[in-house]
Amino acid sequence: MTQTPVPVHWKLVIDAEDPHAQADFWAAALRYEVEDNGALVERLLELGALPAAATVDFHGRAAFRDLIAVRHPDDPYDKDRGTGLGRRLLFQRVPEAKTVKNRLHLDLHPGDGLRDGEVERLEGLGASVLRRVKEPAGEWVVMADPEGNEFCVQ
């Protein structure tokens, strides 16, 4: 009997100078939730498995200093760890700034007739418009998040 392979679980990892600010931006941009790993961080601190220097206070709760994720609000998550089990973006601190064009980017699809309003909302969150594209294949707006990572709004 042949067994159907189980799909591979994944998350998109994005390098960041300030992972927590990026998580706040992208949670608002996508209407996702910032993961709350506070209980896990507290447990690791109590066990001595995590030094206090590896943590920060993030919106009144303990968080890892160098990484934080956002998840789709309808997807399942591990309640003990606060870690999403579905669609996620994980932001990890890196020492260097972004210097070149992304090799991978998100395309946001707010819905028919909603692009201009969505672009305006995203600008209010700290994104910037890089260019507006109008081609026979379609129209979209190329934007940059607060750290300069490009994304498109269809």
PDB file of C-alpha atoms in Angstrom, residues 37-52 55 62 64:
ATOM      1  CA  ASN A  37       6.298  33.009  23.419  1.00  0.00           C
ATOM      2  CA  GLY A  38       6.310  34.590  26.898  1.00  0.00           C
ATOM      3  CA  ALA A  39       5.455  31.417  28.830  1.00  0.00           C
ATOM      4  CA  LEU A  40       8.188  29.482  27.016  1.00  0.00           C
ATOM      5  CA  VAL A  41      10.753  32.249  27.582  1.00  0.00           C
ATOM      6  CA  GLU A  42       9.854  32.398  31.309  1.00  0.00           C
ATOM      7  CA  ARG A  43      10.196  28.592  31.625  1.00  0.00           C
ATOM      8  CA  LEU A  44      13.592  28.628  29.923  1.00  0.00           C
ATOM      9  CA  LEU A  45      14.774  31.463  32.177  1.00  0.00           C
ATOM     10  CA  GLU A  46      13.632  29.582  35.307  1.00  0.00           C
ATOM     11  CA  LEU A  47      15.455  26.436  34.165  1.00  0.00           C
ATOM     12  CA  GLY A  48      18.641  28.416  33.479  1.00  0.00           C
ATOM     13  CA  ALA A  49      18.490  27.265  29.850  1.00  0.00           C
ATOM     14  CA  LEU A  50      18.256  30.840  28.541  1.00  0.00           C
ATOM     15  CA  PRO A  51      20.300  33.799  29.790  1.00  0.00           C
ATOM     16  CA  ALA A  52      18.381  36.964  30.654  1.00  0.00           C
ATOM     17  CA  THR A  55      15.410  38.179  26.226  1.00  0.00           C
ATOM     18  CA  ALA A  62       9.010  38.264  27.916  1.00  0.00           C
ATOM     19  CA  PHE A  64      13.362  36.215  22.708  1.00  0.00           C
TER      20      PHE A  64
END
